Short mmCIF file of N, CA and C and ligand atoms in Angstrom, two decimals:
data_model
loop_
_atom_site.label_atom_id
_atom_site.label_comp_id
_atom_site.label_asym_id
_atom_site.label_seq_id
_atom_site.Cartn_x
_atom_site.Cartn_y
_atom_site.Cartn_z
N MET A 1 -78.02 -32.33 -5.42
CA MET A 1 -78.96 -33.84 -4.82
C MET A 1 -80.03 -33.94 -5.52
N GLU A 2 -80.57 -35.06 -5.70
CA GLU A 2 -81.97 -35.34 -6.16
C GLU A 2 -82.96 -35.21 -5.21
N THR A 3 -84.29 -34.70 -5.35
CA THR A 3 -85.16 -34.25 -4.30
C THR A 3 -85.36 -35.49 -3.58
N TRP A 4 -85.47 -36.83 -3.83
CA TRP A 4 -85.85 -37.82 -3.11
C TRP A 4 -84.65 -38.29 -2.21
N ASP A 5 -83.25 -38.19 -2.76
CA ASP A 5 -82.25 -38.08 -1.91
C ASP A 5 -82.11 -37.23 -0.77
N ALA A 6 -82.72 -35.77 -1.09
CA ALA A 6 -82.67 -34.75 0.01
C ALA A 6 -83.52 -35.25 1.00
N ILE A 7 -85.06 -35.56 0.65
CA ILE A 7 -85.73 -36.07 1.73
C ILE A 7 -85.51 -37.30 2.43
N ARG A 8 -84.66 -38.17 1.90
CA ARG A 8 -84.10 -39.29 2.57
C ARG A 8 -83.04 -39.14 3.31
N SER A 9 -82.35 -38.03 2.96
CA SER A 9 -81.06 -37.72 3.65
C SER A 9 -81.20 -36.65 5.08
N ARG A 10 -82.36 -35.95 5.06
CA ARG A 10 -82.73 -35.06 6.16
C ARG A 10 -82.80 -36.01 7.32
N ARG A 11 -82.06 -35.43 8.41
CA ARG A 11 -82.45 -35.98 9.61
C ARG A 11 -81.60 -34.83 10.64
N ASN A 12 -82.30 -35.10 11.89
CA ASN A 12 -81.99 -33.76 12.93
C ASN A 12 -80.44 -33.92 13.31
N VAL A 13 -79.71 -32.98 12.98
CA VAL A 13 -78.24 -32.83 13.21
C VAL A 13 -78.05 -31.94 14.24
N ARG A 14 -77.58 -32.35 15.43
CA ARG A 14 -77.25 -31.59 16.58
C ARG A 14 -75.85 -31.20 16.67
N GLN A 15 -74.94 -31.80 15.94
CA GLN A 15 -73.48 -31.03 16.16
C GLN A 15 -73.00 -30.73 14.51
N TYR A 16 -72.60 -29.27 14.70
CA TYR A 16 -72.39 -29.08 13.39
C TYR A 16 -70.60 -28.58 13.37
N GLU A 17 -70.08 -28.40 12.20
CA GLU A 17 -68.86 -28.02 11.70
C GLU A 17 -68.68 -26.40 11.89
N GLU A 18 -67.82 -25.99 12.20
CA GLU A 18 -67.59 -24.50 12.47
C GLU A 18 -67.83 -23.53 11.23
N ARG A 19 -67.77 -24.17 10.27
CA ARG A 19 -67.64 -23.21 8.85
C ARG A 19 -69.41 -22.81 8.65
N PRO A 20 -69.17 -21.31 8.17
CA PRO A 20 -70.50 -20.95 7.75
C PRO A 20 -71.10 -21.51 6.66
N ILE A 21 -72.28 -21.14 6.40
CA ILE A 21 -72.82 -21.44 5.12
C ILE A 21 -72.90 -20.33 4.00
N PRO A 22 -72.49 -20.57 2.68
CA PRO A 22 -72.37 -19.66 2.01
C PRO A 22 -73.52 -18.76 1.95
N ASP A 23 -73.53 -17.45 1.84
CA ASP A 23 -74.59 -16.61 1.92
C ASP A 23 -75.92 -16.85 0.68
N GLY A 24 -75.24 -17.40 -0.47
CA GLY A 24 -76.35 -17.93 -1.36
C GLY A 24 -77.10 -18.97 -0.84
N ASP A 25 -76.40 -19.87 -0.35
CA ASP A 25 -77.15 -21.05 0.00
C ASP A 25 -77.93 -20.68 1.02
N LEU A 26 -77.52 -19.89 2.08
CA LEU A 26 -78.46 -19.51 3.41
C LEU A 26 -79.87 -19.01 2.67
N GLU A 27 -79.33 -18.07 1.60
CA GLU A 27 -80.56 -17.30 1.22
C GLU A 27 -81.68 -18.27 0.44
N ARG A 28 -81.18 -19.23 -0.16
CA ARG A 28 -82.00 -20.31 -0.87
C ARG A 28 -82.86 -21.02 0.19
N ILE A 29 -82.22 -21.31 1.41
CA ILE A 29 -82.99 -21.80 2.47
C ILE A 29 -84.16 -21.03 2.95
N ILE A 30 -83.88 -19.92 3.17
CA ILE A 30 -84.63 -18.99 3.85
C ILE A 30 -85.94 -18.79 2.41
N GLU A 31 -85.47 -18.68 1.30
CA GLU A 31 -86.35 -18.29 0.29
C GLU A 31 -87.36 -19.53 0.11
N ALA A 32 -86.97 -20.66 0.60
CA ALA A 32 -87.58 -21.87 0.52
C ALA A 32 -88.62 -21.72 1.50
N GLY A 33 -88.42 -21.31 2.67
CA GLY A 33 -89.55 -21.05 3.68
C GLY A 33 -90.46 -20.10 3.26
N TRP A 34 -90.16 -18.83 2.76
CA TRP A 34 -90.81 -18.00 2.02
C TRP A 34 -91.83 -18.27 1.09
N ARG A 35 -91.34 -19.17 0.28
CA ARG A 35 -92.11 -19.83 -1.04
C ARG A 35 -93.28 -20.99 -0.24
N SER A 36 -93.22 -21.29 0.80
CA SER A 36 -93.95 -22.23 1.11
C SER A 36 -95.51 -21.82 1.30
N PRO A 37 -96.57 -23.10 1.03
CA PRO A 37 -97.89 -22.47 1.12
C PRO A 37 -98.64 -21.95 2.33
N SER A 38 -99.56 -21.70 2.24
CA SER A 38 -100.37 -21.41 3.60
C SER A 38 -101.87 -21.24 3.06
N ALA A 39 -102.54 -21.25 4.62
CA ALA A 39 -103.88 -21.15 4.32
C ALA A 39 -104.34 -20.10 3.69
N SER A 40 -105.34 -19.91 2.64
CA SER A 40 -105.74 -18.84 2.18
C SER A 40 -104.43 -17.72 1.74
N ASN A 41 -103.44 -18.28 1.78
CA ASN A 41 -102.22 -17.50 1.47
C ASN A 41 -101.85 -16.36 2.75
N ARG A 42 -102.53 -16.59 3.81
CA ARG A 42 -102.16 -15.49 4.96
C ARG A 42 -100.96 -15.32 5.29
N GLN A 43 -99.99 -16.58 5.14
CA GLN A 43 -98.43 -16.40 5.40
C GLN A 43 -98.04 -15.57 6.80
N HIS A 44 -98.87 -16.42 7.78
CA HIS A 44 -98.62 -16.18 9.17
C HIS A 44 -97.51 -16.48 9.69
N ARG A 45 -96.08 -15.99 8.99
CA ARG A 45 -94.94 -16.65 9.77
C ARG A 45 -93.77 -15.45 9.34
N ASP A 46 -93.13 -15.09 10.23
CA ASP A 46 -91.87 -14.37 9.67
C ASP A 46 -90.89 -14.92 10.16
N PHE A 47 -89.81 -14.64 9.61
CA PHE A 47 -88.48 -15.54 9.84
C PHE A 47 -87.17 -14.70 10.46
N VAL A 48 -86.76 -15.08 11.64
CA VAL A 48 -85.69 -14.18 12.04
C VAL A 48 -84.68 -14.95 11.87
N VAL A 49 -83.74 -14.66 11.22
CA VAL A 49 -82.49 -15.29 10.71
C VAL A 49 -81.09 -14.89 11.73
N VAL A 50 -80.45 -15.71 12.36
CA VAL A 50 -79.52 -15.41 13.34
C VAL A 50 -78.26 -16.01 12.68
N THR A 51 -77.19 -15.53 12.89
CA THR A 51 -75.98 -16.10 12.34
C THR A 51 -74.69 -15.59 13.44
N GLU A 52 -74.74 -14.57 14.09
CA GLU A 52 -73.65 -14.29 15.07
C GLU A 52 -73.50 -15.20 16.17
N ARG A 53 -72.26 -15.70 16.35
CA ARG A 53 -71.93 -16.93 17.29
C ARG A 53 -72.69 -16.51 18.76
N ASP A 54 -72.54 -15.15 19.35
CA ASP A 54 -73.03 -14.62 20.49
C ASP A 54 -74.24 -14.95 20.60
N ARG A 55 -75.02 -14.40 19.44
CA ARG A 55 -76.81 -14.34 19.51
C ARG A 55 -77.10 -15.91 19.56
N LEU A 56 -76.44 -16.73 18.84
CA LEU A 56 -76.59 -18.00 18.78
C LEU A 56 -76.82 -18.76 20.19
N GLY A 57 -75.61 -18.27 20.82
CA GLY A 57 -75.60 -18.71 22.19
C GLY A 57 -76.56 -18.54 23.06
N GLU A 58 -76.97 -16.90 22.98
CA GLU A 58 -78.20 -16.74 23.91
C GLU A 58 -79.66 -17.28 23.42
N LEU A 59 -79.70 -17.49 21.97
CA LEU A 59 -80.86 -18.21 21.75
C LEU A 59 -80.90 -19.51 22.12
N SER A 60 -79.77 -20.13 22.57
CA SER A 60 -80.00 -21.77 23.05
C SER A 60 -80.25 -21.88 24.22
N ARG A 61 -80.58 -20.92 24.88
CA ARG A 61 -80.96 -20.62 26.31
C ARG A 61 -82.36 -20.69 26.58
N VAL A 62 -83.34 -20.62 25.38
CA VAL A 62 -84.68 -20.54 25.17
C VAL A 62 -85.17 -21.95 25.49
N TRP A 63 -84.85 -22.86 25.45
CA TRP A 63 -85.42 -24.23 25.71
C TRP A 63 -84.33 -25.16 26.05
N GLN A 64 -84.43 -26.14 26.73
CA GLN A 64 -83.64 -27.19 27.24
C GLN A 64 -83.17 -27.96 26.06
N GLY A 65 -83.74 -28.16 24.99
CA GLY A 65 -83.56 -29.08 23.83
C GLY A 65 -82.93 -27.99 22.79
N ALA A 66 -82.45 -26.98 23.05
CA ALA A 66 -81.91 -26.06 22.16
C ALA A 66 -80.25 -25.85 21.92
N GLY A 67 -79.80 -26.92 22.52
CA GLY A 67 -78.29 -26.70 22.73
C GLY A 67 -77.75 -26.58 21.43
N HIS A 68 -78.44 -27.38 20.37
CA HIS A 68 -77.74 -27.32 18.96
C HIS A 68 -77.64 -25.87 18.33
N VAL A 69 -78.62 -25.36 18.68
CA VAL A 69 -78.49 -23.71 18.06
C VAL A 69 -77.03 -22.92 18.56
N ALA A 70 -76.49 -23.10 19.54
CA ALA A 70 -75.36 -22.49 20.01
C ALA A 70 -74.23 -22.53 19.13
N GLY A 71 -74.07 -24.15 18.23
CA GLY A 71 -73.26 -24.32 17.56
C GLY A 71 -73.37 -24.35 16.20
N SER A 72 -74.60 -23.76 15.70
CA SER A 72 -75.16 -23.80 14.20
C SER A 72 -74.23 -22.79 13.71
N ALA A 73 -74.57 -22.98 12.38
CA ALA A 73 -73.98 -21.68 11.33
C ALA A 73 -75.16 -20.63 11.33
N ALA A 74 -76.36 -21.07 11.51
CA ALA A 74 -77.39 -20.14 11.11
C ALA A 74 -78.44 -20.60 11.97
N THR A 75 -79.49 -19.67 12.52
CA THR A 75 -80.78 -20.46 13.01
C THR A 75 -81.81 -19.57 12.70
N VAL A 76 -82.95 -20.07 12.25
CA VAL A 76 -83.82 -19.32 11.88
C VAL A 76 -84.95 -19.48 12.51
N VAL A 77 -85.78 -18.38 13.28
CA VAL A 77 -86.58 -18.70 14.40
C VAL A 77 -88.11 -18.24 13.67
N VAL A 78 -88.90 -18.78 13.73
CA VAL A 78 -90.08 -18.78 12.84
C VAL A 78 -91.15 -17.98 13.93
N VAL A 79 -91.67 -16.91 13.78
CA VAL A 79 -92.57 -15.92 14.40
C VAL A 79 -93.37 -15.80 13.63
N TYR A 80 -94.79 -15.74 14.80
CA TYR A 80 -96.29 -15.79 14.07
C TYR A 80 -97.03 -14.90 14.81
N PRO A 81 -98.27 -14.07 14.35
CA PRO A 81 -98.90 -13.41 14.91
C PRO A 81 -100.08 -14.31 16.09
N VAL A 82 -100.20 -14.04 17.17
CA VAL A 82 -100.99 -14.82 17.99
C VAL A 82 -102.51 -14.79 17.62
N SER A 83 -103.08 -15.61 17.71
CA SER A 83 -104.52 -15.91 17.40
C SER A 83 -105.48 -16.26 18.39
N ASN A 84 -106.52 -15.75 18.75
CA ASN A 84 -107.49 -16.26 19.85
C ASN A 84 -108.44 -17.64 19.32
N ASP A 85 -108.49 -17.61 17.95
CA ASP A 85 -109.29 -18.54 17.36
C ASP A 85 -108.64 -19.71 17.03
N GLU A 86 -108.95 -21.02 17.65
CA GLU A 86 -108.22 -22.29 17.89
C GLU A 86 -107.77 -22.87 16.38
N HIS A 87 -109.17 -22.77 15.35
CA HIS A 87 -108.79 -23.32 14.26
C HIS A 87 -108.13 -22.14 13.27
N GLN A 88 -108.00 -20.91 13.48
CA GLN A 88 -106.92 -20.16 12.83
C GLN A 88 -105.12 -20.74 13.36
N GLN A 89 -105.43 -21.03 14.72
CA GLN A 89 -104.02 -21.29 15.61
C GLN A 89 -103.42 -22.73 14.70
N ALA A 90 -104.50 -23.51 14.71
CA ALA A 90 -104.25 -24.83 13.94
C ALA A 90 -103.56 -24.85 12.75
N LEU A 91 -104.40 -23.90 11.74
CA LEU A 91 -103.66 -23.85 10.51
C LEU A 91 -102.74 -22.80 10.53
N ASP A 92 -102.39 -21.87 11.17
CA ASP A 92 -101.09 -21.50 11.22
C ASP A 92 -99.83 -22.23 11.71
N ALA A 93 -100.02 -22.93 12.57
CA ALA A 93 -99.22 -24.04 13.29
C ALA A 93 -98.80 -24.88 11.90
N PHE A 94 -99.82 -25.29 11.48
CA PHE A 94 -99.57 -26.23 10.12
C PHE A 94 -98.65 -25.65 8.87
N ASP A 95 -98.97 -24.58 8.98
CA ASP A 95 -98.23 -23.52 7.54
C ASP A 95 -96.92 -23.12 8.18
N GLN A 96 -96.41 -22.93 9.46
CA GLN A 96 -95.23 -23.08 9.80
C GLN A 96 -94.40 -24.12 9.93
N GLY A 97 -94.98 -25.26 10.16
CA GLY A 97 -94.31 -26.37 9.85
C GLY A 97 -94.08 -27.03 8.40
N GLN A 98 -95.08 -26.70 7.52
CA GLN A 98 -94.91 -26.57 6.22
C GLN A 98 -93.32 -25.60 5.69
N ALA A 99 -93.31 -24.63 6.44
CA ALA A 99 -92.22 -23.58 5.84
C ALA A 99 -90.84 -24.09 6.60
N VAL A 100 -91.17 -24.76 7.55
CA VAL A 100 -89.67 -25.48 8.44
C VAL A 100 -89.47 -26.59 7.29
N MET A 101 -90.17 -27.35 7.24
CA MET A 101 -89.67 -28.81 6.37
C MET A 101 -89.31 -28.27 4.90
N GLN A 102 -90.09 -27.13 4.33
CA GLN A 102 -89.34 -27.03 3.15
C GLN A 102 -87.85 -26.31 3.20
N MET A 103 -87.59 -25.54 4.26
CA MET A 103 -86.46 -24.94 4.55
C MET A 103 -85.30 -26.43 4.78
N MET A 104 -85.97 -27.11 5.51
CA MET A 104 -84.81 -28.36 5.97
C MET A 104 -84.57 -29.15 4.49
N ILE A 105 -85.88 -29.40 3.88
CA ILE A 105 -85.43 -30.16 2.58
C ILE A 105 -84.48 -29.64 1.75
N THR A 106 -84.44 -28.14 1.54
CA THR A 106 -83.71 -27.25 0.89
C THR A 106 -82.11 -27.30 1.18
N ALA A 107 -82.20 -27.39 2.75
CA ALA A 107 -80.76 -27.33 3.26
C ALA A 107 -80.03 -28.66 2.82
N ALA A 108 -80.69 -29.85 3.13
CA ALA A 108 -80.39 -31.09 2.96
C ALA A 108 -79.93 -31.18 1.48
N ASP A 109 -80.57 -30.70 0.50
CA ASP A 109 -80.52 -30.49 -1.09
C ASP A 109 -78.99 -29.96 -1.44
N LEU A 110 -78.54 -28.99 -0.33
CA LEU A 110 -77.34 -28.24 -0.31
C LEU A 110 -76.30 -29.01 0.53
N GLY A 111 -76.37 -29.91 1.23
CA GLY A 111 -75.78 -30.85 2.19
C GLY A 111 -75.48 -29.98 3.46
N VAL A 112 -76.60 -29.33 3.49
CA VAL A 112 -76.58 -28.51 4.86
C VAL A 112 -77.47 -29.34 5.99
N GLY A 113 -77.23 -29.55 6.93
CA GLY A 113 -77.68 -30.50 8.35
C GLY A 113 -78.84 -29.21 8.75
N SER A 114 -79.67 -29.81 9.51
CA SER A 114 -80.72 -28.82 10.25
C SER A 114 -81.20 -29.61 11.51
N CYS A 115 -81.62 -28.83 12.38
CA CYS A 115 -82.50 -29.29 13.48
C CYS A 115 -83.45 -28.62 14.34
N HIS A 116 -84.53 -28.98 14.56
CA HIS A 116 -85.70 -28.22 15.18
C HIS A 116 -85.23 -27.84 16.59
N SER A 117 -86.11 -26.93 17.11
CA SER A 117 -85.95 -26.69 18.55
C SER A 117 -87.38 -26.00 19.09
N ALA A 118 -87.93 -26.49 19.98
CA ALA A 118 -89.20 -26.00 20.49
C ALA A 118 -88.57 -24.97 21.05
N VAL A 119 -89.60 -23.85 21.62
CA VAL A 119 -89.37 -22.58 22.31
C VAL A 119 -90.06 -22.94 23.78
N GLY A 120 -89.00 -22.61 24.95
CA GLY A 120 -89.69 -22.81 26.32
C GLY A 120 -89.88 -21.24 26.71
N ASP A 121 -89.06 -20.42 26.84
CA ASP A 121 -88.98 -19.24 27.45
C ASP A 121 -89.56 -18.21 26.33
N GLN A 122 -90.86 -17.76 26.27
CA GLN A 122 -91.22 -16.97 25.50
C GLN A 122 -90.67 -15.50 25.76
N GLU A 123 -90.66 -15.23 26.79
CA GLU A 123 -90.25 -13.71 27.15
C GLU A 123 -88.64 -13.61 27.00
N LEU A 124 -87.84 -14.64 26.99
CA LEU A 124 -86.42 -14.53 26.85
C LEU A 124 -86.25 -14.37 25.38
N LEU A 125 -86.96 -14.98 24.49
CA LEU A 125 -86.71 -15.24 23.06
C LEU A 125 -87.08 -13.68 22.41
N ARG A 126 -88.58 -12.95 23.18
CA ARG A 126 -89.14 -11.87 22.52
C ARG A 126 -87.86 -10.72 22.93
N SER A 127 -87.21 -10.98 24.13
CA SER A 127 -86.41 -10.04 24.32
C SER A 127 -85.00 -9.88 23.71
N LEU A 128 -84.81 -11.07 23.22
CA LEU A 128 -83.68 -11.21 22.39
C LEU A 128 -83.86 -10.79 20.91
N LEU A 129 -85.03 -11.06 20.32
CA LEU A 129 -85.10 -10.80 19.04
C LEU A 129 -85.91 -9.57 19.11
N GLY A 130 -86.87 -9.09 19.96
CA GLY A 130 -87.47 -7.66 19.80
C GLY A 130 -88.56 -7.95 18.97
N TYR A 131 -89.42 -8.79 18.91
CA TYR A 131 -90.69 -8.80 18.15
C TYR A 131 -91.77 -8.48 19.06
N PRO A 132 -92.95 -7.92 18.68
CA PRO A 132 -93.93 -7.42 19.50
C PRO A 132 -94.65 -8.42 20.27
N GLU A 133 -95.48 -7.94 21.06
CA GLU A 133 -96.02 -8.61 22.03
C GLU A 133 -97.31 -9.31 21.25
N SER A 134 -97.65 -8.89 20.20
CA SER A 134 -98.55 -9.51 19.20
C SER A 134 -98.27 -10.78 18.71
N HIS A 135 -97.09 -11.19 18.85
CA HIS A 135 -96.42 -12.17 18.05
C HIS A 135 -95.80 -13.14 18.97
N ALA A 136 -95.33 -14.49 18.68
CA ALA A 136 -94.67 -15.42 19.17
C ALA A 136 -93.94 -16.21 18.65
N SER A 137 -93.34 -17.47 19.21
CA SER A 137 -92.61 -18.28 18.24
C SER A 137 -92.94 -19.56 19.03
N ASP A 138 -93.00 -20.76 18.52
CA ASP A 138 -92.63 -22.26 18.90
C ASP A 138 -91.63 -22.91 18.30
N MET A 139 -91.18 -22.22 17.14
CA MET A 139 -90.11 -23.10 16.60
C MET A 139 -88.72 -22.50 15.99
N MET A 140 -87.76 -22.98 16.23
CA MET A 140 -86.40 -22.53 15.74
C MET A 140 -85.83 -23.62 14.83
N VAL A 141 -85.25 -23.44 13.92
CA VAL A 141 -84.23 -24.43 13.13
C VAL A 141 -82.74 -23.86 12.92
N SER A 142 -82.12 -24.84 13.55
CA SER A 142 -80.77 -24.73 13.30
C SER A 142 -80.12 -25.31 12.00
N PHE A 143 -79.01 -24.70 11.35
CA PHE A 143 -78.60 -24.94 10.18
C PHE A 143 -77.20 -25.03 10.30
N GLY A 144 -76.37 -25.96 9.55
CA GLY A 144 -75.01 -26.05 9.54
C GLY A 144 -74.54 -27.55 9.01
N TYR A 145 -73.27 -27.75 8.59
CA TYR A 145 -72.53 -28.55 7.95
C TYR A 145 -72.29 -30.10 9.12
N PRO A 146 -72.81 -31.12 9.22
CA PRO A 146 -72.94 -31.98 10.09
C PRO A 146 -71.50 -32.11 10.40
N ALA A 147 -71.35 -32.33 11.69
CA ALA A 147 -69.93 -32.67 12.30
C ALA A 147 -69.49 -34.29 12.13
N ASP A 148 -70.63 -34.92 11.94
CA ASP A 148 -70.34 -36.24 11.57
C ASP A 148 -70.16 -36.92 10.26
N GLY A 149 -70.06 -35.86 9.35
CA GLY A 149 -69.99 -36.03 7.97
C GLY A 149 -70.87 -35.73 7.26
N PRO A 150 -70.96 -35.91 5.65
CA PRO A 150 -71.66 -35.65 4.73
C PRO A 150 -73.37 -36.28 5.23
N LEU A 151 -74.13 -35.33 4.77
CA LEU A 151 -75.60 -36.41 4.79
C LEU A 151 -75.64 -37.36 3.82
N ARG A 152 -76.32 -38.32 4.08
CA ARG A 152 -76.32 -39.45 2.97
C ARG A 152 -77.92 -40.11 3.43
N PRO A 153 -78.60 -40.88 2.34
CA PRO A 153 -79.76 -41.19 2.72
C PRO A 153 -79.89 -42.16 4.09
N VAL A 154 -80.85 -41.97 4.73
CA VAL A 154 -80.77 -42.80 6.07
C VAL A 154 -81.45 -44.18 5.52
N ARG A 155 -80.68 -45.42 5.90
CA ARG A 155 -81.24 -46.71 5.48
C ARG A 155 -82.49 -46.85 6.26
N GLN A 156 -82.36 -46.88 7.45
CA GLN A 156 -83.50 -47.54 8.35
C GLN A 156 -83.80 -46.11 9.19
N PRO A 157 -84.87 -45.38 8.93
CA PRO A 157 -85.28 -44.36 9.81
C PRO A 157 -86.14 -44.98 11.00
N ASN A 158 -85.82 -44.35 11.92
CA ASN A 158 -86.62 -44.66 13.13
C ASN A 158 -88.05 -44.25 13.15
N ARG A 159 -88.55 -45.09 12.60
CA ARG A 159 -90.06 -44.98 12.50
C ARG A 159 -91.10 -46.09 12.61
N ARG A 160 -92.22 -46.06 13.07
CA ARG A 160 -93.16 -47.01 13.17
C ARG A 160 -93.28 -47.46 11.71
N SER A 161 -93.57 -48.77 11.50
CA SER A 161 -93.46 -49.52 10.26
C SER A 161 -94.48 -48.91 9.15
N MET A 162 -94.46 -48.64 7.90
CA MET A 162 -95.27 -48.06 6.94
C MET A 162 -96.52 -49.33 7.29
N ALA A 163 -96.35 -50.11 7.28
CA ALA A 163 -97.38 -51.36 7.30
C ALA A 163 -98.63 -50.49 8.46
N GLU A 164 -98.00 -50.10 9.63
CA GLU A 164 -98.65 -49.90 10.52
C GLU A 164 -99.28 -48.59 10.57
N VAL A 165 -98.49 -47.72 9.85
CA VAL A 165 -99.14 -46.04 9.66
C VAL A 165 -99.79 -46.03 8.71
N VAL A 166 -99.74 -46.84 7.47
CA VAL A 166 -100.31 -46.35 6.09
C VAL A 166 -101.64 -47.21 6.21
N HIS A 167 -102.86 -46.60 5.93
CA HIS A 167 -104.13 -47.35 6.01
C HIS A 167 -104.64 -46.90 4.69
N ARG A 168 -104.99 -47.97 3.74
CA ARG A 168 -105.04 -47.94 2.48
C ARG A 168 -106.60 -48.23 2.14
N GLY A 169 -107.56 -47.11 2.03
CA GLY A 169 -108.85 -47.46 1.65
C GLY A 169 -109.45 -47.14 2.73
N HIS A 170 -109.25 -47.70 3.93
CA HIS A 170 -110.05 -47.40 5.05
C HIS A 170 -109.05 -47.68 6.26
N TRP A 171 -109.46 -47.32 7.58
CA TRP A 171 -108.55 -47.64 8.61
C TRP A 171 -108.37 -49.05 8.77
C1 FMN B 1 -92.03 -30.02 16.30
C2 FMN B 1 -90.57 -30.66 16.84
C3 FMN B 1 -90.25 -30.04 18.04
C4 FMN B 1 -88.94 -30.76 18.04
N1 FMN B 1 -88.33 -30.11 19.05
C5 FMN B 1 -86.91 -30.66 19.04
C6 FMN B 1 -86.17 -29.77 20.11
O1 FMN B 1 -86.60 -29.03 20.88
N2 FMN B 1 -84.69 -30.35 20.25
C7 FMN B 1 -84.36 -31.07 19.25
O2 FMN B 1 -83.06 -31.66 19.46
N3 FMN B 1 -85.05 -31.94 18.51
C8 FMN B 1 -86.27 -31.50 18.32
N4 FMN B 1 -87.07 -32.10 17.37
C9 FMN B 1 -86.53 -32.98 16.52
C10 FMN B 1 -87.22 -34.43 16.90
O3 FMN B 1 -86.52 -35.07 17.96
C11 FMN B 1 -86.38 -35.34 15.54
O4 FMN B 1 -87.28 -34.97 14.32
C12 FMN B 1 -87.17 -36.82 15.96
O5 FMN B 1 -86.57 -37.40 17.05
C13 FMN B 1 -86.98 -37.78 14.52
O6 FMN B 1 -85.59 -37.71 14.17
P1 FMN B 1 -85.25 -37.25 12.66
O7 FMN B 1 -85.79 -36.01 12.45
O8 FMN B 1 -83.75 -37.29 12.59
O9 FMN B 1 -85.68 -38.08 11.78
C14 FMN B 1 -88.37 -31.70 16.95
C15 FMN B 1 -89.15 -32.07 15.94
C16 FMN B 1 -90.28 -31.59 15.70
C17 FMN B 1 -91.09 -32.02 14.50
#
């Protein structure tokens, strides 16, 4: 897929086919996250990749909006070291978002759908994945082939108009 088509085709997919993502494609998606930039190249994000059906079901219990994780072929949990510094926290959150988006666009390029999920129950997630107290997670991303057919460019994205959002030269 062309990059522009991958960008236009990415949408949140919440129902997936049963079939797995080939290992090479899943590795590429994860590598895309690994390659993403970060403030001062601090790389304050680790990725926990889960593909086992039972584990995916358990992960889906950490947030009310995580139901799509249970039926995914793979879910990547983005884990970061907790900081008490608000500025650093903001930069780290931005960097995690960049990694997530880079994985999602790479997935779309491969015909793989994706969906964000927030994290509600921090302790449950930590106990499931075993990362240390010094770390936390605010975001999981599920991946799989869309149950409603292949990804195609979204004609009319549900967005505020560009005229309203884009300010040219001044507000
Ligand atoms: C930070 C963030 C958190 C989100 N959390 C969830 C979530 O918990 N569950 C879910 O189903 N979708 C979640 N989404 C997906 C958004 O609802 C979705 O991106 C938005 O409705 C736009 O839809 P689209 O991505 O299909 O264009 C989240 C998106 C972002 C950026």
